[in-house]
mmCIF file of C-alpha atoms in Angstrom:
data_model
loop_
_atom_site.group_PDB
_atom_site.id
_atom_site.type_symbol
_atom_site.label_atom_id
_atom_site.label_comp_id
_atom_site.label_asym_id
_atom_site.label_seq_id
_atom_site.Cartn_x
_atom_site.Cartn_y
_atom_site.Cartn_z
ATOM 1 C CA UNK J 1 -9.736 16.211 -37.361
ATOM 2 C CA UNK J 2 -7.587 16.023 -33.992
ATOM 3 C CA UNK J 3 -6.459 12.583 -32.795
ATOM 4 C CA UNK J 4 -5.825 13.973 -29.098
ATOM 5 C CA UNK J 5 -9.841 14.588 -28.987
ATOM 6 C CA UNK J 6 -11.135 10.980 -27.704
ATOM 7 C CA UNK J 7 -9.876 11.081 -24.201
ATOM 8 C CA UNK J 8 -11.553 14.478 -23.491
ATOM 9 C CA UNK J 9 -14.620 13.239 -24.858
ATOM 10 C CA UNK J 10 -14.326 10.387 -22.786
ATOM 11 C CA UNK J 11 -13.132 11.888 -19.310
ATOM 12 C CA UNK J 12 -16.162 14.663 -19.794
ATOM 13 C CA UNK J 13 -18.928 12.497 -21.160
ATOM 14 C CA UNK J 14 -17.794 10.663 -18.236
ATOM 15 C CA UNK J 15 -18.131 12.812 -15.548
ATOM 16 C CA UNK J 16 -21.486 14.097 -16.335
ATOM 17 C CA UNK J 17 -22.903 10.156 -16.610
ATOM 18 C CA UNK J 18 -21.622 10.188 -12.526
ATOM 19 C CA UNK J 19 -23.554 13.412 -11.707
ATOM 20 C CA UNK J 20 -26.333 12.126 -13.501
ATOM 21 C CA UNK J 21 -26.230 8.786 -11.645
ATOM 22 C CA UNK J 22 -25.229 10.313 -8.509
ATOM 23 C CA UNK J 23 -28.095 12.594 -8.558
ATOM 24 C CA UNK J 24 -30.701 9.726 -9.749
ATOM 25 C CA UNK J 25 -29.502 6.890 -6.823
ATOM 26 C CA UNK J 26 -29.742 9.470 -4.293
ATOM 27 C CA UNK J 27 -33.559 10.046 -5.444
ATOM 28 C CA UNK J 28 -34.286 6.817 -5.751
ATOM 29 C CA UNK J 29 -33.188 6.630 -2.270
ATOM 30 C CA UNK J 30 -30.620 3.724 -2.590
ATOM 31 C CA UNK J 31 -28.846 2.635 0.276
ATOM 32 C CA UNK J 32 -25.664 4.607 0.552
ATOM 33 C CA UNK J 33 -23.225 1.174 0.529
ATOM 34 C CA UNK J 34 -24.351 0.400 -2.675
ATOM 35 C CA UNK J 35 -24.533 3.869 -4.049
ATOM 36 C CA UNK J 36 -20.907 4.501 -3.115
ATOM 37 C CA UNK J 37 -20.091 0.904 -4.326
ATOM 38 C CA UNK J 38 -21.691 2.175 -8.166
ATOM 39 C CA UNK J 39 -19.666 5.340 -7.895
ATOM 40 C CA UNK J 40 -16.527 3.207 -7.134
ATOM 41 C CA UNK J 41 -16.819 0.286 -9.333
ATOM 42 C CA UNK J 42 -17.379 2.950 -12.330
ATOM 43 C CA UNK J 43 -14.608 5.209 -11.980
ATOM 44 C CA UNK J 44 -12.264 2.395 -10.778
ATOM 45 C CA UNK J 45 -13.509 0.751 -14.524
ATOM 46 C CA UNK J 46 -13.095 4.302 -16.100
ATOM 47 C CA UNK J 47 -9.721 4.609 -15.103
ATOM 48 C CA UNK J 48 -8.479 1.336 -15.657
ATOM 49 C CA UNK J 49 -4.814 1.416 -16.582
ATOM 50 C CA UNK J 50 -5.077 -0.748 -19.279
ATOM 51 C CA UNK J 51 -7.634 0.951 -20.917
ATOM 52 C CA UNK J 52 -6.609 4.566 -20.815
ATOM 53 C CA UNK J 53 -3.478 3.084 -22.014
ATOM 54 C CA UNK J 54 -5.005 2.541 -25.186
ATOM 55 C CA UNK J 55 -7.981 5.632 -24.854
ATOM 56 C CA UNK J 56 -4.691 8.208 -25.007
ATOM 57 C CA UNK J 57 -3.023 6.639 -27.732
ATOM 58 C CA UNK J 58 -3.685 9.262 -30.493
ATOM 59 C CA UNK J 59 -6.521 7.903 -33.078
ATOM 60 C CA UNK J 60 -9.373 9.699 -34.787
ATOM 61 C CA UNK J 61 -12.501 9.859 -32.936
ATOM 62 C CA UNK J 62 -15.095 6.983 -34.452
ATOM 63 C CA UNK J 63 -18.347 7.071 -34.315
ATOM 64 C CA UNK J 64 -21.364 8.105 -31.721
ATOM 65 C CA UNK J 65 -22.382 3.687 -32.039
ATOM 66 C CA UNK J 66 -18.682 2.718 -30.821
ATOM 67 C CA UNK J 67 -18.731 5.366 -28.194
ATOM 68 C CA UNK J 68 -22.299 4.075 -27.139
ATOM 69 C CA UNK J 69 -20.664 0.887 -26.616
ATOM 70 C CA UNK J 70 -17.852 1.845 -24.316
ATOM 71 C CA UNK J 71 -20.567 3.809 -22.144
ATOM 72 C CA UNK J 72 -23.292 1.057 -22.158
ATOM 73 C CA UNK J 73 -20.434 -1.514 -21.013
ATOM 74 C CA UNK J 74 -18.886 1.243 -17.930
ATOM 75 C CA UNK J 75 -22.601 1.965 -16.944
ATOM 76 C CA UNK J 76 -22.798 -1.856 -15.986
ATOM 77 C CA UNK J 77 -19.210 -2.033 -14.490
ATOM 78 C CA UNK J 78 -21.053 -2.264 -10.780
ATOM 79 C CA UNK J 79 -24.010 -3.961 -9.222
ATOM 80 C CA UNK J 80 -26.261 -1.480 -11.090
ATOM 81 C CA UNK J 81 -28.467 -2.020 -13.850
ATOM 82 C CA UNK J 82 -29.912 -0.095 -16.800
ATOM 83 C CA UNK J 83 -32.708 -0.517 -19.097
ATOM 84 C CA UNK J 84 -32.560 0.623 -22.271
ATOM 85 C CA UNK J 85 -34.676 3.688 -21.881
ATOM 86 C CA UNK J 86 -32.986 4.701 -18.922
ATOM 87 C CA UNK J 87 -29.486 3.807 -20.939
ATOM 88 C CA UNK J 88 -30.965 6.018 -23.987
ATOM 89 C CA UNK J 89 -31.896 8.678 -21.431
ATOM 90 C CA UNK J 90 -28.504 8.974 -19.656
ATOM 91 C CA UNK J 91 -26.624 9.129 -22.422
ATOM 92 C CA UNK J 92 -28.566 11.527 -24.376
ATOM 93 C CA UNK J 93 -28.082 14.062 -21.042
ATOM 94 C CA UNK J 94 -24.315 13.319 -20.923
ATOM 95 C CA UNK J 95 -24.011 14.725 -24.688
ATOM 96 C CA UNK J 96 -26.187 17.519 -24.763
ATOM 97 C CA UNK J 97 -24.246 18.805 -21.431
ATOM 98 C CA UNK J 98 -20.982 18.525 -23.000
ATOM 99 C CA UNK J 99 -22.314 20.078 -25.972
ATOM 100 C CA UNK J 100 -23.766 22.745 -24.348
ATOM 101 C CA UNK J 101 -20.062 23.305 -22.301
ATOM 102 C CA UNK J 102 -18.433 23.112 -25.698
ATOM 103 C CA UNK J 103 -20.120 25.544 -27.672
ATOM 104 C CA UNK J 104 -19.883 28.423 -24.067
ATOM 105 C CA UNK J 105 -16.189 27.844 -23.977
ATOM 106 C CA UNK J 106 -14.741 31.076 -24.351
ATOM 107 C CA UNK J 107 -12.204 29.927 -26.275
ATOM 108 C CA UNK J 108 -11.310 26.394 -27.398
ATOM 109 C CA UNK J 109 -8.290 25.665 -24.943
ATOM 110 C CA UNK J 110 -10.804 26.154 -21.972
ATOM 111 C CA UNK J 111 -12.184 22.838 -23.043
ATOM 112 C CA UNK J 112 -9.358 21.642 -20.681
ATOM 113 C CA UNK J 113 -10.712 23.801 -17.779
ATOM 114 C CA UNK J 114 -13.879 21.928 -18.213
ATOM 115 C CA UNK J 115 -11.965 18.231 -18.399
ATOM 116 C CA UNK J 116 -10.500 19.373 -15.180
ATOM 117 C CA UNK J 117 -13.574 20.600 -13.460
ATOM 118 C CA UNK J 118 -15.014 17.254 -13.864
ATOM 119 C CA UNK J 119 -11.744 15.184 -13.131
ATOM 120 C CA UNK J 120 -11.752 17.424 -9.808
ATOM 121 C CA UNK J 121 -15.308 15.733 -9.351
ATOM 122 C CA UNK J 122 -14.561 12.720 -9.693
ATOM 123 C CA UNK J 123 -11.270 12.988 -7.765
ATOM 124 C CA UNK J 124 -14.097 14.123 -4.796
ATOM 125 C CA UNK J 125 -16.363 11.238 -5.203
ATOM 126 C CA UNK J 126 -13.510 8.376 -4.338
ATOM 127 C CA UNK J 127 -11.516 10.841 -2.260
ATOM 128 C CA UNK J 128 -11.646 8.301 0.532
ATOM 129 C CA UNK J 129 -10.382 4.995 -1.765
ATOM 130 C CA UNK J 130 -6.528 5.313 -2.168
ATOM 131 C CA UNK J 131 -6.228 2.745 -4.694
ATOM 132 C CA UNK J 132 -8.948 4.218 -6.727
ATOM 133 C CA UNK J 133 -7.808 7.834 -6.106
ATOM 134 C CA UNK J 134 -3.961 6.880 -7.893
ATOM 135 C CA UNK J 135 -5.766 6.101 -10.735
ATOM 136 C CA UNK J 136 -7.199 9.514 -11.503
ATOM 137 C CA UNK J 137 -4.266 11.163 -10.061
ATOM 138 C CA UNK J 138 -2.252 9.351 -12.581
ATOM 139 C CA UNK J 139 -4.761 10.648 -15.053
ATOM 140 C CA UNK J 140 -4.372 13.798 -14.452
ATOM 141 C CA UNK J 141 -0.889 13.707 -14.894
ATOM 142 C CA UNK J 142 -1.207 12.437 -18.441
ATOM 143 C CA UNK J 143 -3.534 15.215 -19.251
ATOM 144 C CA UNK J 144 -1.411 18.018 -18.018
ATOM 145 C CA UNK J 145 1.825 16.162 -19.930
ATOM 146 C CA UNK J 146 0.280 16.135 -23.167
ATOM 147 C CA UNK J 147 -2.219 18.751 -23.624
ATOM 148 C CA UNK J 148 -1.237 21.970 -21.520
ATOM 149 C CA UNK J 149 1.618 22.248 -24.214
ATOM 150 C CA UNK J 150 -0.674 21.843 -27.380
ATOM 151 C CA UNK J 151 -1.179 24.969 -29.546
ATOM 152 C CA UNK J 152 -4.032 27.257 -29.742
ATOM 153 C CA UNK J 153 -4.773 25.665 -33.168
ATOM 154 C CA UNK J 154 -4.831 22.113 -31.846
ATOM 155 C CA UNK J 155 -7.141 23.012 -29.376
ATOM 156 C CA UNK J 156 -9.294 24.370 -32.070
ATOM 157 C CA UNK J 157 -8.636 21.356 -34.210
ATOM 158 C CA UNK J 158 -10.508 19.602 -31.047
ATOM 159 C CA UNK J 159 -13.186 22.045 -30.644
ATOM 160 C CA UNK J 160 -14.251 21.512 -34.149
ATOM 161 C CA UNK J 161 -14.168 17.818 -33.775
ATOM 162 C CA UNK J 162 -16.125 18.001 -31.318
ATOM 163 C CA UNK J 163 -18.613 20.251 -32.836
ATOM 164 C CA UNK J 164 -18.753 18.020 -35.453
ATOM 165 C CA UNK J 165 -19.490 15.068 -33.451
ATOM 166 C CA UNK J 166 -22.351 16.713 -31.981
ATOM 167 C CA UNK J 167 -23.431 18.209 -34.584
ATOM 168 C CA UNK J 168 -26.766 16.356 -35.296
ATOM 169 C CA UNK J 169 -27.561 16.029 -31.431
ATOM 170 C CA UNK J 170 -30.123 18.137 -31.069
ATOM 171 C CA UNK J 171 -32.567 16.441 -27.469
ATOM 172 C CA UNK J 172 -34.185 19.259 -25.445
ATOM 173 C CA UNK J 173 -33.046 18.812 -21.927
ATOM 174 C CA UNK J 174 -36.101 20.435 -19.273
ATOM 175 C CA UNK J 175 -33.073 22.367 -17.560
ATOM 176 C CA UNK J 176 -32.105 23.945 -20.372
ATOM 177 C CA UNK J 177 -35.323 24.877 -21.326
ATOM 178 C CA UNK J 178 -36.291 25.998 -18.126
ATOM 179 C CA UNK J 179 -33.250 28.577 -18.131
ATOM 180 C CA UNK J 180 -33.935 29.628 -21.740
ATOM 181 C CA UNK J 181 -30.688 28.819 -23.129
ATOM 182 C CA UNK J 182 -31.833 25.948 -25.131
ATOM 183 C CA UNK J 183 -34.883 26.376 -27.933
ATOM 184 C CA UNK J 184 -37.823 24.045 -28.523
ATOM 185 C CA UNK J 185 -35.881 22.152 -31.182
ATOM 186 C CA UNK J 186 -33.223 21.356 -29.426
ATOM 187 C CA UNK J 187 -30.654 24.244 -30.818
ATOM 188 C CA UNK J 188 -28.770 25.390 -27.382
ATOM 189 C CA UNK J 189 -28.998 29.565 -27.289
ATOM 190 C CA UNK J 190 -25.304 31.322 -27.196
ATOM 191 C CA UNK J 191 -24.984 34.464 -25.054
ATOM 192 C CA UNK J 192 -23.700 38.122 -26.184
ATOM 193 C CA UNK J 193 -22.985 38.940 -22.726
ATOM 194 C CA UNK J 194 -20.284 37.911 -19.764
ATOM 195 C CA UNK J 195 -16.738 38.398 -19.649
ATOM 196 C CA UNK J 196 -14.316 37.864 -22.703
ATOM 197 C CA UNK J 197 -12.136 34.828 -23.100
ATOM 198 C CA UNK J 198 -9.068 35.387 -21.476
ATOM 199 C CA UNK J 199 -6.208 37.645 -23.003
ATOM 200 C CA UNK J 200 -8.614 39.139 -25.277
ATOM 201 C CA UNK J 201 -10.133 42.852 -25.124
ATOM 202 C CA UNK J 202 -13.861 43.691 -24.921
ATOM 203 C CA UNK J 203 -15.180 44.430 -28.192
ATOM 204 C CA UNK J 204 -16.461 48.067 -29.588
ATOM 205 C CA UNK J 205 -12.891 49.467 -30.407
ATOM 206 C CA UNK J 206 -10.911 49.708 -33.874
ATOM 207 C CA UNK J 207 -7.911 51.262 -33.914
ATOM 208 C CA UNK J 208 -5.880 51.654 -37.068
ATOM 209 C CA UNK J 209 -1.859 52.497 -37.440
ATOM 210 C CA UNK J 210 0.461 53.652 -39.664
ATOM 211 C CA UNK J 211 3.455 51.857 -41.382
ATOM 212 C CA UNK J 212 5.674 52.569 -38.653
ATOM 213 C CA UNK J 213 3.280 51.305 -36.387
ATOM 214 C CA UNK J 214 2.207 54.508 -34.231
ATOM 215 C CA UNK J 215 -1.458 54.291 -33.733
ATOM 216 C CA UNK J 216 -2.874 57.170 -35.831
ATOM 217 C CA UNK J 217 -6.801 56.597 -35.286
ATOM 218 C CA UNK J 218 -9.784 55.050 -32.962
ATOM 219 C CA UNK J 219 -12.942 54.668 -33.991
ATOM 220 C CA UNK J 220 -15.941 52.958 -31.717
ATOM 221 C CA UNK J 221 -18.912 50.637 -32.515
ATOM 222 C CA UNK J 222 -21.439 49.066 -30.987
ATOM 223 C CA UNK J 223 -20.380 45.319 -29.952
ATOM 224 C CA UNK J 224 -24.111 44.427 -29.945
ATOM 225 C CA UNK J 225 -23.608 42.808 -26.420
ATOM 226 C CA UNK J 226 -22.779 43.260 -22.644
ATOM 227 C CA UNK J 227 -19.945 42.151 -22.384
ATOM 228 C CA UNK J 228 -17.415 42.574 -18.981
ATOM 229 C CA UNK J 229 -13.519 42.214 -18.906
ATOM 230 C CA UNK J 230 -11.990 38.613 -19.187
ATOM 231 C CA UNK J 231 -11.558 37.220 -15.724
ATOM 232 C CA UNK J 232 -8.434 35.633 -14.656
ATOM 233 C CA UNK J 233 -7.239 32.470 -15.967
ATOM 234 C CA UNK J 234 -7.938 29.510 -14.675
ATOM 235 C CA UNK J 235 -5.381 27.008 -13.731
ATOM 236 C CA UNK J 236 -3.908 24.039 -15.460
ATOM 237 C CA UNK J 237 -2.659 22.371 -11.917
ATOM 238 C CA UNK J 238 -3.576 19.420 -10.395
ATOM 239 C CA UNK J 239 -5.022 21.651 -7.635
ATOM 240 C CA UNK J 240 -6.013 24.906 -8.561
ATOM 241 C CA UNK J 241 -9.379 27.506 -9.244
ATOM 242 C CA UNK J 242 -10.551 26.482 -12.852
ATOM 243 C CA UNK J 243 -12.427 30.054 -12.181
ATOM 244 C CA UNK J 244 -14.681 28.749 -14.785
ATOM 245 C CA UNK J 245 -18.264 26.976 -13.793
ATOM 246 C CA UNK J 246 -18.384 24.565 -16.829
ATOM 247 C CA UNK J 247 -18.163 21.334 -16.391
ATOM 248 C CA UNK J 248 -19.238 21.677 -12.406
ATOM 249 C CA UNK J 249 -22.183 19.804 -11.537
ATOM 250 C CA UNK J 250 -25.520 21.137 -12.221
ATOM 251 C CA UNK J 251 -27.658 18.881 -11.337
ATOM 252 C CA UNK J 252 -29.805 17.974 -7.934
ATOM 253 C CA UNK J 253 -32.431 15.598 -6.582
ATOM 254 C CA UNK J 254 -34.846 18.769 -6.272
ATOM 255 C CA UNK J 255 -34.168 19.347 -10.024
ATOM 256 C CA UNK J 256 -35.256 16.132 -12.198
ATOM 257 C CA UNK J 257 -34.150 16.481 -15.755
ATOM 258 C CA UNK J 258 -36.276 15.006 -18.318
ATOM 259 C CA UNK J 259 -35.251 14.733 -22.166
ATOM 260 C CA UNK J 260 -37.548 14.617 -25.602
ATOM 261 C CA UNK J 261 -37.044 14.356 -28.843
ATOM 262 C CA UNK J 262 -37.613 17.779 -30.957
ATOM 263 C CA UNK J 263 -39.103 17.207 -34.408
ATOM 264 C CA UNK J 264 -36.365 19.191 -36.137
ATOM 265 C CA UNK J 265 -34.169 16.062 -34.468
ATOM 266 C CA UNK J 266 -36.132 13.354 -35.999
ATOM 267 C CA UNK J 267 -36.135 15.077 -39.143
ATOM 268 C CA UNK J 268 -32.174 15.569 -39.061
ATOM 269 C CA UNK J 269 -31.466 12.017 -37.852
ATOM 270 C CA UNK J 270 -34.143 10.471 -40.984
ATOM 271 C CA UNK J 271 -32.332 12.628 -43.454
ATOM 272 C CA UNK J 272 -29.021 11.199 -41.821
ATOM 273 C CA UNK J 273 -30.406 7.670 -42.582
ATOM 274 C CA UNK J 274 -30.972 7.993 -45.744
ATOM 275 C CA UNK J 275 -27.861 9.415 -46.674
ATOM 276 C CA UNK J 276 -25.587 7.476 -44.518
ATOM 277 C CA UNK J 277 -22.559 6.093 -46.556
ATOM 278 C CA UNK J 278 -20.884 3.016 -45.840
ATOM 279 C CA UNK J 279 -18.518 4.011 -42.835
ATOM 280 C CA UNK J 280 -14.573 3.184 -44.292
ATOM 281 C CA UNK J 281 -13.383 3.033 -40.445
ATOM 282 C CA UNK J 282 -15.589 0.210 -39.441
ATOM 283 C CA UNK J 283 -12.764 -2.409 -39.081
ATOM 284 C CA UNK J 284 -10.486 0.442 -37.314
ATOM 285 C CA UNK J 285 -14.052 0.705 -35.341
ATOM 286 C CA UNK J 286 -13.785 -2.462 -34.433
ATOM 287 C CA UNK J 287 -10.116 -2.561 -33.479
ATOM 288 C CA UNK J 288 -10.717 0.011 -31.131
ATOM 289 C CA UNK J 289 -13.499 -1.574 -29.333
ATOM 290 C CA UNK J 290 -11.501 -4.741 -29.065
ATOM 291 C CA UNK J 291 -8.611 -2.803 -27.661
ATOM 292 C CA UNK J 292 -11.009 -0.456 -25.404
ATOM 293 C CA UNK J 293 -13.445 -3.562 -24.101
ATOM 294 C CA UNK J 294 -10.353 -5.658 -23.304
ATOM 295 C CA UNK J 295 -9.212 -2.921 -20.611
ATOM 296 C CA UNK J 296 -12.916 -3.122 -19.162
ATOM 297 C CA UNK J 297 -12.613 -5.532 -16.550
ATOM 298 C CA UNK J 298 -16.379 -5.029 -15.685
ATOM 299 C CA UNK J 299 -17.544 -6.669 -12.012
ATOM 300 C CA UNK J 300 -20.364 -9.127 -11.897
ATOM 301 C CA UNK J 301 -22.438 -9.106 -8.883
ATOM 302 C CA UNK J 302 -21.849 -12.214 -6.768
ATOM 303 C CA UNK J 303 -25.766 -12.783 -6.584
ATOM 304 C CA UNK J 304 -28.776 -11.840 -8.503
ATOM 305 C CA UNK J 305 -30.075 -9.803 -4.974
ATOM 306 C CA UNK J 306 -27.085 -8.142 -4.787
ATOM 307 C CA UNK J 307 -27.831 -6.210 -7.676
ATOM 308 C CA UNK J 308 -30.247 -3.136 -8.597
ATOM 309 C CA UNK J 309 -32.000 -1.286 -11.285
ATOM 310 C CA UNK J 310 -32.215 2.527 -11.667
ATOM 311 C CA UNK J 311 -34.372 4.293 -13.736
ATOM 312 C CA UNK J 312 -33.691 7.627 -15.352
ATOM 313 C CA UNK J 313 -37.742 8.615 -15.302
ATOM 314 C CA UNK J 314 -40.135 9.325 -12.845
ATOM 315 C CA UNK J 315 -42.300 5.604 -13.160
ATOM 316 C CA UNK J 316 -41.526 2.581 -15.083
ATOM 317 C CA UNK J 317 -44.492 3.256 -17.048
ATOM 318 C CA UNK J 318 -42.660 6.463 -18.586
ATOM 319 C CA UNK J 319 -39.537 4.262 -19.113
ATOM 320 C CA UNK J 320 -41.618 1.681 -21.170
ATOM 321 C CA UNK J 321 -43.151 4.773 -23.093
ATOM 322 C CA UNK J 322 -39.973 6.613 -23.819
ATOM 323 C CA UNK J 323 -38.471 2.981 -25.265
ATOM 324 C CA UNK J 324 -41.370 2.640 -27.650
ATOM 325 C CA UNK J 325 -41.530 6.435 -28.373
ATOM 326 C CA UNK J 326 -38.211 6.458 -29.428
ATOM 327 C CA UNK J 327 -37.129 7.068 -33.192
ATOM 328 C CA UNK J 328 -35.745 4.187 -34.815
ATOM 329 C CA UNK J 329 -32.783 6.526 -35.925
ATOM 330 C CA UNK J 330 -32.089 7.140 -32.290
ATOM 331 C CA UNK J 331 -31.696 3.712 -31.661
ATOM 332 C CA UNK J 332 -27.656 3.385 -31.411
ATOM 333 C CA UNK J 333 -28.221 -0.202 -31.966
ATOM 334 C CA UNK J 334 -25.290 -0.829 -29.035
ATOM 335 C CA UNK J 335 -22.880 -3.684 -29.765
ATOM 336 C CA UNK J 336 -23.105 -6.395 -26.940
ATOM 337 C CA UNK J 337 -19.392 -7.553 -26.663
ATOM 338 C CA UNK J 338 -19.575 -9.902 -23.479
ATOM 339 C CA UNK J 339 -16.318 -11.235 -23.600
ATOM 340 C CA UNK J 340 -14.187 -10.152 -20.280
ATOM 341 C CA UNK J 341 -11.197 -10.855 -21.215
ATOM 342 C CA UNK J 342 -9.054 -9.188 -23.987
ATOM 343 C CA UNK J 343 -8.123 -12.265 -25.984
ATOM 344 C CA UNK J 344 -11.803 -13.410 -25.827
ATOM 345 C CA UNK J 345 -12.531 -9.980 -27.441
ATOM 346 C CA UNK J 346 -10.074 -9.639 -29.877
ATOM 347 C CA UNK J 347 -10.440 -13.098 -31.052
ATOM 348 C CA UNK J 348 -14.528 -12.695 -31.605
ATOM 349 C CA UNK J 349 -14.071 -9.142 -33.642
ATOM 350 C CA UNK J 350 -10.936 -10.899 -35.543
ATOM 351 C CA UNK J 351 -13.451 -13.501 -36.825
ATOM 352 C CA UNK J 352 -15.839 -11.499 -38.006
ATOM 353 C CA UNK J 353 -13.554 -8.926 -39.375
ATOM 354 C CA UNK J 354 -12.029 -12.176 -41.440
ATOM 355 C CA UNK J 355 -15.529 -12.815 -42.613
ATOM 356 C CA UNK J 356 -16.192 -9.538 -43.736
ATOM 357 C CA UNK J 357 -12.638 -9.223 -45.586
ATOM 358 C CA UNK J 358 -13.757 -12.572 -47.546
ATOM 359 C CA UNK J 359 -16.911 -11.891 -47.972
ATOM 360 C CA UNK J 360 -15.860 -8.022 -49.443
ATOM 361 C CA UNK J 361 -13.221 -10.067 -52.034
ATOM 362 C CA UNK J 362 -16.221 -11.986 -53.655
ATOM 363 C CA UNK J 363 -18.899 -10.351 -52.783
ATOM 364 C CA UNK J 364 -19.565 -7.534 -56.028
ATOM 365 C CA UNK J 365 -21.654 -4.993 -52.920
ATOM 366 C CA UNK J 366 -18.221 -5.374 -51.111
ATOM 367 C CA UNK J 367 -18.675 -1.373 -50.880
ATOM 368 C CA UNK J 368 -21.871 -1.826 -48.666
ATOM 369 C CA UNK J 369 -20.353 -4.174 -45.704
ATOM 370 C CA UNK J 370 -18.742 -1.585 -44.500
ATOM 371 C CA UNK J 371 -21.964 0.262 -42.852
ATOM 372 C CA UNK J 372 -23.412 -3.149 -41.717
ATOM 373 C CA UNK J 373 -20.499 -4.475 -40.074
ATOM 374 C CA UNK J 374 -21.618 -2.363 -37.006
ATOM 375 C CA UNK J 375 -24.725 -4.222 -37.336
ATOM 376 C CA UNK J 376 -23.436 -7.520 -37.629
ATOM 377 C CA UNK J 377 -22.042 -7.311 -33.815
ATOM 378 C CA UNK J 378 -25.248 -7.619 -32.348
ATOM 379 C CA UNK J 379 -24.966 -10.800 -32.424
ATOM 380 C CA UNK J 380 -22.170 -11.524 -30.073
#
């Protein structure tokens, strides 16, 4: 498992929640002050100092619930509001679109072409706030530091995390069903056609040497695709062509995206249930999140009119049916840490970590707190 694979995760997961919300406040035809005032608040949350302080320290990545939580909390860093459904909805898009960018890379270091096609976008939407538009510069700098000199094999180490991650993800999104590159349960369809990754050859040729390394035969086969020569390579700059269209925003107002649940999905997710084992990295869990929700200085809105909801389906109707509809295993069950400030935050997950470690010494199902610790945090 990589530690360098959080931020990425982060930084793309984020970028498609603000097309997504971009695209859904502009059909909902919210007044453009407060729409730009979302977009701001958000990314001005996202790249808080404090907290990407802490997001690029290396660490393992934890699990989908803690990752919720950070997402749920930056969602609500404006005047905006989210139901649940809607919440459910958004976040389900956000993964299946990274997934979906993942799995096309052409080869795993590309995954940084896609961080940066999405930092570019974001970079766009506040390109008219200074203050805010330091903060992702400074961003970017960190990401060029430490990953453009990472190994091939790291960035396959992160690949495979990530894989792994999404591994049991499987919500059919209407645009990727519409363009055929996603089946009815949910499994995204990979092409055998389009250029080859960059620095690599177009399949359908052997050749063979000799000891002495002069090439002594060629022999051809069919590569069972169409594939084209590798285009250039994109750049690792600040500015630059990323040449690939991953990560770029694809959706629009005249394109609504709806998501539902497949039944291989609900089958997966039951199995998962009933084979979860208690989670050992529960208490690191929480360590994070007290770290990560202390650099979330979220923004209250000054009145209760001030404020507005937007909803990720066509009617409120659909919303209330999708949140009744939705598997149980679904359900990430998202830890509501209200504290604003750090101390408050640590101080709340240090008590009930305390609990837990005296309650695991006497306790002779000490093994089992460790999957309902999560749990226990939904009562903050």
């Amino acid at each position: 498992m990589s530690s360098r694979t959080l931020p990425l995760l982060f930084i793309n997961l984020g970028g498609e929640m603000l097309y997504i919300l971009d695209q859904r406040l502009r059909a909902q035809n919210i007044p453009a002050d407060k729409a730009k005032k979302v977009m701001n608040d958000i990314i001005s949350t996202m790249f808080n100092k404090k907290f990407l302080e802490e997001l690029f320290k290396p660490q393992e990545l934890y699990s989908k619930k803690a990752l919720r939580t950070v997402f749920d909390r930056l969602a609500h860093a404006s005047i905006m509001r989210l139901n649940q459904a809607s919440m459910d909805k958004l976040y389900d898009l956000m993964t299946m679109a990274f997934k979906y960018q993942v799995l096309l890379c052409p080869r795993p270091k590309d995954i940084l072409l896609v961080s940066f096609n999405h930092m570019d976008a974001i970079k766009d939407f506040v390109k008219d706030i200074p203050s805010i538009l330091a903060q992702v510069d400074e961003t970017y700098q960190q990401l060029i530091q430490i990953y453009t000199t990472l190994f091939s094999g790291e960035f396959q180490l992160i690949r495979q995390t990530l894989l792994i991650f999404f591994q049991d993800m499987h919500i059919r999104v209407s645009i990727f069903l519409k363009d055929k590159v996603q089946n009815s349960n949910g499994r995204f369809v990979l092409p055998t056609s389009g250029p080859v990754p960059c620095g690599t050859q177009v399949p359908g040729l052997i050749r063979m040497f000799s000891c002495t390394g002069k090439e002594t035969t060629r022999l051809q086969f069919s590569n069972g695709g169409n594939y084209s020569a590798a285009l250039r390579e994109g750049s690792f700059e600040i500015f630059g062509d990323r040449v690939t269209k991953l990560g770029t925003n694809m959706y629009s107002v005249s394109r609504p995206v709806e998501t539902h649940m497949s039944g291989a999905s609900k089958n997966s997710t039951q199995h998962a249930k009933i084979n979860t084992a208690p989670n050992p990295l529960a208490k690191e869990e929480l360590n994070m999140l007290a770290r990560l929700m202390g650099g979330l200085e979220v923004q209250k809105p000054g009145n209760a009119e001030s404020g507005f909801r937007v909803n990720l389906f066509a009617t409120d109707e659909e919303e209330e049916e999708a949140l009744i509809s939705r598997p149980d295993e679904l359900s990430y069950g998202v830890i509501k840490i209200q504290a604003t400030k750090d101390q408050q935050a640590s101080a709340e997950l240090a008590k009930i970590m305390g609990e837990f470690t005296e309650s695991g010494d006497q306790s002779p199902s000490a093994s089992s707190k460790g999957d309902d610790l999560l749990a226990m945090m939904d009562g903050l």
